[in-house]
mmCIF file of N, CA and C in Angstrom:
data_model
loop_
_atom_site.group_PDB
_atom_site.id
_atom_site.type_symbol
_atom_site.label_atom_id
_atom_site.label_comp_id
_atom_site.label_asym_id
_atom_site.label_seq_id
_atom_site.Cartn_x
_atom_site.Cartn_y
_atom_site.Cartn_z
ATOM 1 N N GLN A 909 -1.967 9.537 16.825
ATOM 2 C CA GLN A 909 -0.978 8.974 15.913
ATOM 3 C C GLN A 909 -1.292 7.512 15.652
ATOM 4 N N VAL A 910 -0.736 7.005 14.577
ATOM 5 C CA VAL A 910 -0.904 5.601 14.245
ATOM 6 C C VAL A 910 0.458 5.040 13.845
ATOM 7 N N GLN A 911 0.722 3.823 14.270
ATOM 8 C CA GLN A 911 1.964 3.139 13.903
ATOM 9 C C GLN A 911 1.631 2.035 12.900
ATOM 10 N N LEU A 912 2.479 1.891 11.904
ATOM 11 C CA LEU A 912 2.222 0.960 10.811
ATOM 12 C C LEU A 912 3.386 -0.011 10.641
ATOM 13 N N VAL A 913 3.052 -1.274 10.444
ATOM 14 C CA VAL A 913 4.069 -2.295 10.209
ATOM 15 C C VAL A 913 3.651 -3.132 9.009
ATOM 16 N N GLU A 914 4.494 -3.150 7.983
ATOM 17 C CA GLU A 914 4.207 -3.932 6.786
ATOM 18 C C GLU A 914 4.803 -5.327 6.908
ATOM 19 N N SER A 915 4.203 -6.249 6.182
ATOM 20 C CA SER A 915 4.733 -7.606 6.091
ATOM 21 C C SER A 915 4.270 -8.214 4.779
ATOM 22 N N GLY A 916 4.899 -9.332 4.423
ATOM 23 C CA GLY A 916 4.449 -10.066 3.247
ATOM 24 C C GLY A 916 5.312 -9.923 2.015
ATOM 25 N N GLY A 917 6.332 -9.097 2.081
ATOM 26 C CA GLY A 917 7.197 -8.962 0.928
ATOM 27 C C GLY A 917 8.048 -10.205 0.732
ATOM 28 N N GLY A 918 8.737 -10.244 -0.404
ATOM 29 C CA GLY A 918 9.599 -11.380 -0.678
ATOM 30 C C GLY A 918 10.014 -11.426 -2.121
ATOM 31 N N LEU A 919 10.530 -12.577 -2.512
ATOM 32 C CA LEU A 919 10.995 -12.814 -3.883
ATOM 33 C C LEU A 919 9.997 -13.703 -4.596
ATOM 34 N N VAL A 920 9.610 -13.297 -5.790
ATOM 35 C CA VAL A 920 8.639 -14.060 -6.560
ATOM 36 C C VAL A 920 9.008 -13.970 -8.034
ATOM 37 N N GLN A 921 8.655 -14.977 -8.782
ATOM 38 C CA GLN A 921 8.900 -14.953 -10.220
ATOM 39 C C GLN A 921 7.843 -14.109 -10.928
ATOM 40 N N ALA A 922 8.213 -13.597 -12.074
ATOM 41 C CA ALA A 922 7.266 -12.835 -12.872
ATOM 42 C C ALA A 922 6.017 -13.672 -13.133
ATOM 43 N N GLY A 923 4.871 -13.018 -13.019
ATOM 44 C CA GLY A 923 3.603 -13.712 -13.166
ATOM 45 C C GLY A 923 3.036 -14.230 -11.871
ATOM 46 N N GLY A 924 3.842 -14.214 -10.827
ATOM 47 C CA GLY A 924 3.405 -14.708 -9.536
ATOM 48 C C GLY A 924 2.624 -13.676 -8.745
ATOM 49 N N SER A 925 2.323 -14.038 -7.493
ATOM 50 C CA SER A 925 1.508 -13.187 -6.631
ATOM 51 C C SER A 925 2.136 -13.045 -5.256
ATOM 52 N N LEU A 926 1.846 -11.932 -4.640
ATOM 53 C CA LEU A 926 2.200 -11.692 -3.241
ATOM 54 C C LEU A 926 1.072 -10.895 -2.603
ATOM 55 N N ARG A 927 0.952 -11.054 -1.308
ATOM 56 C CA ARG A 927 -0.025 -10.272 -0.563
ATOM 57 C C ARG A 927 0.701 -9.526 0.546
ATOM 58 N N LEU A 928 0.646 -8.217 0.493
ATOM 59 C CA LEU A 928 1.247 -7.387 1.525
ATOM 60 C C LEU A 928 0.192 -7.030 2.563
ATOM 61 N N SER A 929 0.610 -7.001 3.801
ATOM 62 C CA SER A 929 -0.278 -6.601 4.882
ATOM 63 C C SER A 929 0.310 -5.428 5.639
ATOM 64 N N CYS A 930 -0.566 -4.633 6.207
ATOM 65 C CA CYS A 930 -0.158 -3.481 7.000
ATOM 66 C C CYS A 930 -0.962 -3.521 8.297
ATOM 67 N N ALA A 931 -0.273 -3.708 9.396
ATOM 68 C CA ALA A 931 -0.916 -3.738 10.696
ATOM 69 C C ALA A 931 -0.787 -2.373 11.355
ATOM 70 N N ALA A 932 -1.894 -1.855 11.838
ATOM 71 C CA ALA A 932 -1.905 -0.527 12.444
ATOM 72 C C ALA A 932 -2.166 -0.616 13.934
ATOM 73 N N SER A 933 -1.546 0.262 14.677
ATOM 74 C CA SER A 933 -1.786 0.358 16.121
ATOM 75 C C SER A 933 -1.725 1.826 16.516
ATOM 76 N N GLY A 934 -2.261 2.097 17.696
ATOM 77 C CA GLY A 934 -2.253 3.475 18.172
ATOM 78 C C GLY A 934 -3.635 4.067 18.108
ATOM 79 N N SER A 935 -3.803 5.015 17.235
ATOM 80 C CA SER A 935 -5.080 5.713 17.127
ATOM 81 C C SER A 935 -6.101 4.859 16.382
ATOM 82 N N SER A 936 -7.340 5.295 16.362
ATOM 83 C CA SER A 936 -8.408 4.543 15.735
ATOM 84 C C SER A 936 -8.171 4.358 14.248
ATOM 85 N N PHE A 937 -8.038 3.107 13.841
ATOM 86 C CA PHE A 937 -7.683 2.774 12.457
ATOM 87 C C PHE A 937 -8.720 3.285 11.472
ATOM 88 N N SER A 938 -9.972 3.217 11.826
ATOM 89 C CA SER A 938 -11.033 3.587 10.898
ATOM 90 C C SER A 938 -11.074 5.088 10.620
ATOM 91 N N ASN A 939 -10.298 5.868 11.325
ATOM 92 C CA ASN A 939 -10.233 7.307 11.076
ATOM 93 C C ASN A 939 -9.251 7.682 9.973
ATOM 94 N N TYR A 940 -8.549 6.675 9.433
ATOM 95 C CA TYR A 940 -7.482 6.949 8.486
ATOM 96 C C TYR A 940 -7.731 6.325 7.125
ATOM 97 N N ALA A 941 -7.503 7.114 6.099
ATOM 98 C CA ALA A 941 -7.355 6.556 4.772
ATOM 99 C C ALA A 941 -5.996 5.868 4.713
ATOM 100 N N MET A 942 -5.924 4.805 3.934
ATOM 101 C CA MET A 942 -4.692 4.023 3.870
ATOM 102 C C MET A 942 -4.158 4.005 2.438
ATOM 103 N N GLY A 943 -2.862 4.122 2.353
ATOM 104 C CA GLY A 943 -2.243 4.122 1.032
ATOM 105 C C GLY A 943 -1.087 3.149 0.950
ATOM 106 N N TRP A 944 -0.761 2.762 -0.277
ATOM 107 C CA TRP A 944 0.452 1.993 -0.542
ATOM 108 C C TRP A 944 1.276 2.776 -1.557
ATOM 109 N N PHE A 945 2.550 2.860 -1.290
ATOM 110 C CA PHE A 945 3.494 3.510 -2.181
ATOM 111 C C PHE A 945 4.671 2.556 -2.381
ATOM 112 N N ARG A 946 5.477 2.837 -3.375
ATOM 113 C CA ARG A 946 6.659 2.017 -3.593
ATOM 114 C C ARG A 946 7.802 2.878 -4.094
ATOM 115 N N GLN A 947 9.005 2.389 -3.830
ATOM 116 C CA GLN A 947 10.197 3.090 -4.291
ATOM 117 C C GLN A 947 11.196 2.073 -4.795
ATOM 118 N N ALA A 948 11.493 2.178 -6.067
ATOM 119 C CA ALA A 948 12.492 1.314 -6.694
ATOM 120 C C ALA A 948 13.866 1.972 -6.579
ATOM 121 N N PRO A 949 14.923 1.194 -6.654
ATOM 122 C CA PRO A 949 16.276 1.757 -6.558
ATOM 123 C C PRO A 949 16.508 2.848 -7.597
ATOM 124 N N GLY A 950 16.989 3.984 -7.140
ATOM 125 C CA GLY A 950 17.296 5.083 -8.039
ATOM 126 C C GLY A 950 16.098 5.861 -8.533
ATOM 127 N N LYS A 951 14.921 5.535 -8.017
ATOM 128 C CA LYS A 951 13.709 6.226 -8.462
ATOM 129 C C LYS A 951 13.008 6.892 -7.295
ATOM 130 N N GLU A 952 12.151 7.821 -7.616
ATOM 131 C CA GLU A 952 11.370 8.470 -6.579
ATOM 132 C C GLU A 952 10.235 7.552 -6.119
ATOM 133 N N ARG A 953 9.785 7.804 -4.909
ATOM 134 C CA ARG A 953 8.647 7.051 -4.394
ATOM 135 C C ARG A 953 7.418 7.368 -5.232
ATOM 136 N N GLU A 954 6.619 6.350 -5.523
ATOM 137 C CA GLU A 954 5.430 6.549 -6.332
ATOM 138 C C GLU A 954 4.198 5.935 -5.675
ATOM 139 N N PHE A 955 3.085 6.517 -5.990
ATOM 140 C CA PHE A 955 1.794 6.056 -5.488
ATOM 141 C C PHE A 955 1.417 4.739 -6.151
ATOM 142 N N VAL A 956 0.856 3.837 -5.360
ATOM 143 C CA VAL A 956 0.377 2.554 -5.885
ATOM 144 C C VAL A 956 -1.148 2.460 -5.774
ATOM 145 N N ALA A 957 -1.668 2.651 -4.565
ATOM 146 C CA ALA A 957 -3.105 2.520 -4.351
ATOM 147 C C ALA A 957 -3.465 3.178 -3.034
ATOM 148 N N LYS A 958 -4.723 3.543 -2.907
ATOM 149 C CA LYS A 958 -5.213 4.044 -1.634
ATOM 150 C C LYS A 958 -6.652 3.643 -1.463
ATOM 151 N N ILE A 959 -7.072 3.607 -0.206
ATOM 152 C CA ILE A 959 -8.428 3.192 0.110
ATOM 153 C C ILE A 959 -8.969 4.128 1.177
ATOM 154 N N SER A 960 -10.240 4.478 1.044
ATOM 155 C CA SER A 960 -10.838 5.430 1.973
ATOM 156 C C SER A 960 -11.070 4.793 3.340
ATOM 157 N N ARG A 961 -11.469 5.602 4.295
ATOM 158 C CA ARG A 961 -11.654 5.121 5.653
ATOM 159 C C ARG A 961 -12.711 4.019 5.726
ATOM 160 N N SER A 962 -13.741 4.138 4.944
ATOM 161 C CA SER A 962 -14.804 3.135 4.945
ATOM 162 C C SER A 962 -14.464 1.929 4.082
ATOM 163 N N GLY A 963 -13.501 2.099 3.196
ATOM 164 C CA GLY A 963 -13.170 1.037 2.250
ATOM 165 C C GLY A 963 -13.992 1.075 0.981
ATOM 166 N N LEU A 964 -14.867 2.058 0.860
ATOM 167 C CA LEU A 964 -15.770 2.102 -0.293
ATOM 168 C C LEU A 964 -15.141 2.769 -1.511
ATOM 169 N N ILE A 965 -14.117 3.561 -1.290
ATOM 170 C CA ILE A 965 -13.474 4.271 -2.401
ATOM 171 C C ILE A 965 -12.025 3.812 -2.490
ATOM 172 N N ILE A 966 -11.642 3.355 -3.668
ATOM 173 C CA ILE A 966 -10.290 2.863 -3.882
ATOM 174 C C ILE A 966 -9.758 3.459 -5.181
ATOM 175 N N ASN A 967 -8.523 3.873 -5.152
ATOM 176 C CA ASN A 967 -7.855 4.367 -6.352
ATOM 177 C C ASN A 967 -6.550 3.622 -6.563
ATOM 178 N N TYR A 968 -6.219 3.416 -7.832
ATOM 179 C CA TYR A 968 -4.995 2.708 -8.182
ATOM 180 C C TYR A 968 -4.188 3.521 -9.188
ATOM 181 N N ALA A 969 -2.892 3.351 -9.124
ATOM 182 C CA ALA A 969 -2.046 3.871 -10.191
ATOM 183 C C ALA A 969 -2.325 3.080 -11.467
ATOM 184 N N ASP A 970 -2.205 3.735 -12.597
ATOM 185 C CA ASP A 970 -2.483 3.064 -13.870
ATOM 186 C C ASP A 970 -1.609 1.830 -14.062
ATOM 187 N N SER A 971 -0.411 1.883 -13.539
ATOM 188 C CA SER A 971 0.540 0.794 -13.742
ATOM 189 C C SER A 971 0.136 -0.495 -13.036
ATOM 190 N N VAL A 972 -0.781 -0.412 -12.070
ATOM 191 C CA VAL A 972 -1.156 -1.612 -11.320
ATOM 192 C C VAL A 972 -2.631 -1.962 -11.464
ATOM 193 N N LYS A 973 -3.393 -1.139 -12.147
ATOM 194 C CA LYS A 973 -4.824 -1.418 -12.317
ATOM 195 C C LYS A 973 -5.056 -2.773 -12.961
ATOM 196 N N GLY A 974 -5.988 -3.507 -12.407
ATOM 197 C CA GLY A 974 -6.305 -4.827 -12.928
ATOM 198 C C GLY A 974 -5.407 -5.928 -12.402
ATOM 199 N N ARG A 975 -4.321 -5.553 -11.750
ATOM 200 C CA ARG A 975 -3.403 -6.560 -11.193
ATOM 201 C C ARG A 975 -3.357 -6.526 -9.670
ATOM 202 N N PHE A 976 -3.468 -5.346 -9.097
ATOM 203 C CA PHE A 976 -3.392 -5.191 -7.639
ATOM 204 C C PHE A 976 -4.782 -4.892 -7.091
ATOM 205 N N THR A 977 -5.032 -5.373 -5.878
ATOM 206 C CA THR A 977 -6.301 -5.111 -5.208
ATOM 207 C C THR A 977 -6.025 -4.644 -3.793
ATOM 208 N N ARG A 978 -6.636 -3.520 -3.460
ATOM 209 C CA ARG A 978 -6.459 -2.913 -2.152
ATOM 210 C C ARG A 978 -7.664 -3.229 -1.281
ATOM 211 N N SER A 979 -7.419 -3.575 -0.009
ATOM 212 C CA SER A 979 -8.543 -3.838 0.888
ATOM 213 C C SER A 979 -8.162 -3.442 2.306
ATOM 214 N N ARG A 980 -9.147 -3.425 3.172
ATOM 215 C CA ARG A 980 -8.899 -3.138 4.583
ATOM 216 C C ARG A 980 -9.933 -3.846 5.441
ATOM 217 N N ASP A 981 -9.556 -4.108 6.676
ATOM 218 C CA ASP A 981 -10.444 -4.704 7.666
ATOM 219 C C ASP A 981 -10.364 -3.822 8.908
ATOM 220 N N ASN A 982 -11.342 -2.965 9.069
ATOM 221 C CA ASN A 982 -11.307 -2.026 10.196
ATOM 222 C C ASN A 982 -11.463 -2.727 11.546
ATOM 223 N N ALA A 983 -12.078 -3.879 11.556
ATOM 224 C CA ALA A 983 -12.226 -4.624 12.808
ATOM 225 C C ALA A 983 -10.887 -5.206 13.268
ATOM 226 N N LYS A 984 -10.009 -5.497 12.316
ATOM 227 C CA LYS A 984 -8.722 -6.098 12.644
ATOM 228 C C LYS A 984 -7.564 -5.104 12.542
ATOM 229 N N ASN A 985 -7.879 -3.860 12.213
ATOM 230 C CA ASN A 985 -6.852 -2.819 12.084
ATOM 231 C C ASN A 985 -5.772 -3.208 11.072
ATOM 232 N N THR A 986 -6.195 -3.750 9.964
ATOM 233 C CA THR A 986 -5.236 -4.153 8.951
ATOM 234 C C THR A 986 -5.674 -3.662 7.571
ATOM 235 N N ALA A 987 -4.690 -3.465 6.722
ATOM 236 C CA ALA A 987 -4.913 -3.132 5.320
ATOM 237 C C ALA A 987 -4.031 -4.057 4.489
ATOM 238 N N SER A 988 -4.495 -4.386 3.303
ATOM 239 C CA SER A 988 -3.769 -5.352 2.490
ATOM 240 C C SER A 988 -3.640 -4.876 1.051
ATOM 241 N N LEU A 989 -2.659 -5.436 0.389
ATOM 242 C CA LEU A 989 -2.473 -5.192 -1.035
ATOM 243 C C LEU A 989 -2.199 -6.544 -1.687
ATOM 244 N N GLN A 990 -3.166 -7.035 -2.422
ATOM 245 C CA GLN A 990 -2.995 -8.284 -3.156
ATOM 246 C C GLN A 990 -2.397 -7.954 -4.517
ATOM 247 N N MET A 991 -1.259 -8.533 -4.809
ATOM 248 C CA MET A 991 -0.548 -8.231 -6.048
ATOM 249 C C MET A 991 -0.480 -9.481 -6.901
ATOM 250 N N ASN A 992 -1.106 -9.439 -8.049
ATOM 251 C CA ASN A 992 -1.116 -10.559 -8.988
ATOM 252 C C ASN A 992 -0.408 -10.170 -10.275
ATOM 253 N N SER A 993 -0.073 -11.165 -11.050
ATOM 254 C CA SER A 993 0.584 -10.941 -12.343
ATOM 255 C C SER A 993 1.768 -9.991 -12.202
ATOM 256 N N LEU A 994 2.583 -10.269 -11.239
ATOM 257 C CA LEU A 994 3.703 -9.379 -10.951
ATOM 258 C C LEU A 994 4.711 -9.343 -12.085
ATOM 259 N N LYS A 995 5.300 -8.168 -12.255
ATOM 260 C CA LYS A 995 6.278 -7.939 -13.301
ATOM 261 C C LYS A 995 7.595 -7.500 -12.663
ATOM 262 N N PRO A 996 8.705 -7.699 -13.350
ATOM 263 C CA PRO A 996 9.988 -7.244 -12.791
ATOM 264 C C PRO A 996 9.974 -5.758 -12.433
ATOM 265 N N GLU A 997 9.240 -4.974 -13.168
ATOM 266 C CA GLU A 997 9.186 -3.535 -12.870
ATOM 267 C C GLU A 997 8.393 -3.213 -11.605
ATOM 268 N N ASP A 998 7.765 -4.204 -11.019
ATOM 269 C CA ASP A 998 7.105 -4.007 -9.723
ATOM 270 C C ASP A 998 8.098 -4.117 -8.571
ATOM 271 N N THR A 999 9.311 -4.498 -8.858
ATOM 272 C CA THR A 999 10.323 -4.610 -7.813
ATOM 273 C C THR A 999 10.568 -3.266 -7.147
ATOM 274 N N ALA A 1000 10.435 -3.247 -5.820
ATOM 275 C CA ALA A 1000 10.569 -2.001 -5.066
ATOM 276 C C ALA A 1000 10.395 -2.295 -3.585
ATOM 277 N N VAL A 1001 10.688 -1.295 -2.781
ATOM 278 C CA VAL A 1001 10.281 -1.326 -1.381
ATOM 279 C C VAL A 1001 8.873 -0.736 -1.324
ATOM 280 N N TYR A 1002 7.966 -1.477 -0.716
ATOM 281 C CA TYR A 1002 6.576 -1.051 -0.626
ATOM 282 C C TYR A 1002 6.297 -0.513 0.773
ATOM 283 N N TYR A 1003 5.661 0.644 0.812
ATOM 284 C CA TYR A 1003 5.370 1.315 2.063
ATOM 285 C C TYR A 1003 3.868 1.465 2.258
ATOM 286 N N CYS A 1004 3.442 1.196 3.461
ATOM 287 C CA CYS A 1004 2.076 1.459 3.882
ATOM 288 C C CYS A 1004 2.034 2.855 4.493
ATOM 289 N N ALA A 1005 0.953 3.575 4.259
ATOM 290 C CA ALA A 1005 0.841 4.933 4.780
ATOM 291 C C ALA A 1005 -0.587 5.199 5.232
ATOM 292 N N ALA A 1006 -0.717 6.141 6.147
ATOM 293 C CA ALA A 1006 -2.030 6.492 6.679
ATOM 294 C C ALA A 1006 -2.176 8.003 6.771
ATOM 295 N N ASP A 1007 -3.390 8.456 6.571
ATOM 296 C CA ASP A 1007 -3.676 9.886 6.681
ATOM 297 C C ASP A 1007 -5.153 10.075 6.967
ATOM 298 N N ARG A 1008 -5.488 11.125 7.675
ATOM 299 C CA ARG A 1008 -6.899 11.377 7.984
ATOM 300 C C ARG A 1008 -7.675 11.854 6.755
ATOM 301 N N SER A 1009 -6.953 12.351 5.768
ATOM 302 C CA SER A 1009 -7.596 12.839 4.554
ATOM 303 C C SER A 1009 -7.351 11.877 3.396
ATOM 304 N N TYR A 1010 -8.388 11.644 2.606
ATOM 305 C CA TYR A 1010 -8.270 10.785 1.428
ATOM 306 C C TYR A 1010 -7.980 11.585 0.165
ATOM 307 N N THR A 1011 -8.094 12.885 0.240
ATOM 308 C CA THR A 1011 -8.160 13.699 -0.965
ATOM 309 C C THR A 1011 -6.823 13.945 -1.655
ATOM 310 N N ASP A 1012 -5.715 13.662 -0.983
ATOM 311 C CA ASP A 1012 -4.440 13.891 -1.649
ATOM 312 C C ASP A 1012 -3.484 12.754 -1.342
ATOM 313 N N LEU A 1013 -2.263 12.886 -1.774
ATOM 314 C CA LEU A 1013 -1.260 11.850 -1.567
ATOM 315 C C LEU A 1013 -0.240 12.253 -0.511
ATOM 316 N N ASP A 1014 -0.559 13.264 0.264
ATOM 317 C CA ASP A 1014 0.339 13.730 1.307
ATOM 318 C C ASP A 1014 0.016 13.019 2.607
ATOM 319 N N PHE A 1015 0.520 11.792 2.733
ATOM 320 C CA PHE A 1015 0.226 10.965 3.893
ATOM 321 C C PHE A 1015 1.152 11.316 5.046
ATOM 322 N N ASP A 1016 0.587 11.281 6.253
ATOM 323 C CA ASP A 1016 1.341 11.713 7.435
ATOM 324 C C ASP A 1016 2.119 10.595 8.115
ATOM 325 N N TYR A 1017 1.615 9.369 8.049
ATOM 326 C CA TYR A 1017 2.215 8.275 8.793
ATOM 327 C C TYR A 1017 2.658 7.175 7.833
ATOM 328 N N TRP A 1018 3.845 6.623 8.137
ATOM 329 C CA TRP A 1018 4.454 5.655 7.233
ATOM 330 C C TRP A 1018 5.017 4.466 7.988
ATOM 331 N N GLY A 1019 4.958 3.307 7.330
ATOM 332 C CA GLY A 1019 5.620 2.137 7.869
ATOM 333 C C GLY A 1019 7.078 2.120 7.432
ATOM 334 N N GLN A 1020 7.765 1.061 7.808
ATOM 335 C CA GLN A 1020 9.195 0.968 7.541
ATOM 336 C C GLN A 1020 9.490 0.390 6.148
ATOM 337 N N GLY A 1021 8.500 -0.182 5.538
ATOM 338 C CA GLY A 1021 8.665 -0.725 4.195
ATOM 339 C C GLY A 1021 8.950 -2.218 4.183
ATOM 340 N N THR A 1022 8.562 -2.855 3.093
ATOM 341 C CA THR A 1022 8.850 -4.268 2.889
ATOM 342 C C THR A 1022 9.293 -4.459 1.440
ATOM 343 N N GLN A 1023 10.337 -5.261 1.259
ATOM 344 C CA GLN A 1023 10.929 -5.426 -0.071
ATOM 345 C C GLN A 1023 10.143 -6.437 -0.890
ATOM 346 N N VAL A 1024 9.848 -6.068 -2.116
ATOM 347 C CA VAL A 1024 9.261 -6.976 -3.084
ATOM 348 C C VAL A 1024 10.214 -7.061 -4.278
ATOM 349 N N THR A 1025 10.617 -8.272 -4.598
ATOM 350 C CA THR A 1025 11.514 -8.491 -5.719
ATOM 351 C C THR A 1025 10.874 -9.479 -6.684
ATOM 352 N N VAL A 1026 10.755 -9.073 -7.928
ATOM 353 C CA VAL A 1026 10.148 -9.915 -8.949
ATOM 354 C C VAL A 1026 11.229 -10.276 -9.967
ATOM 355 N N SER A 1027 11.510 -11.552 -10.069
ATOM 356 C CA SER A 1027 12.548 -12.003 -10.993
ATOM 357 C C SER A 1027 11.938 -12.338 -12.350
ATOM 358 N N SER A 1028 12.730 -12.128 -13.378
ATOM 359 C CA SER A 1028 12.231 -12.391 -14.748
ATOM 360 C C SER A 1028 12.517 -13.811 -15.175
#
């Protein structure tokens, strides 16, 4: 198993930037693909980005392409999401997730979430 803790959320003005971090503990971090998801009030949770175990393969939701960058450091057991050019519609609780498989969005392990609020 792996335990995940997110950090880095907060309040930012539109056009600003935030960097979310996900610290992993427990099982070997490099065995897991890592994902970021978000859930806005009254909406279903949606996929944001994911990165393969090696970090060589990254996928993004169309809504964040060109603005968000996903990365990981297997030596430090951390994964990050750099968010630039933030928009009010990016406001949501952001969740870090881990799974041994990269091929789908059915992640097994989840963090507690961190709030991101973008003001207009």
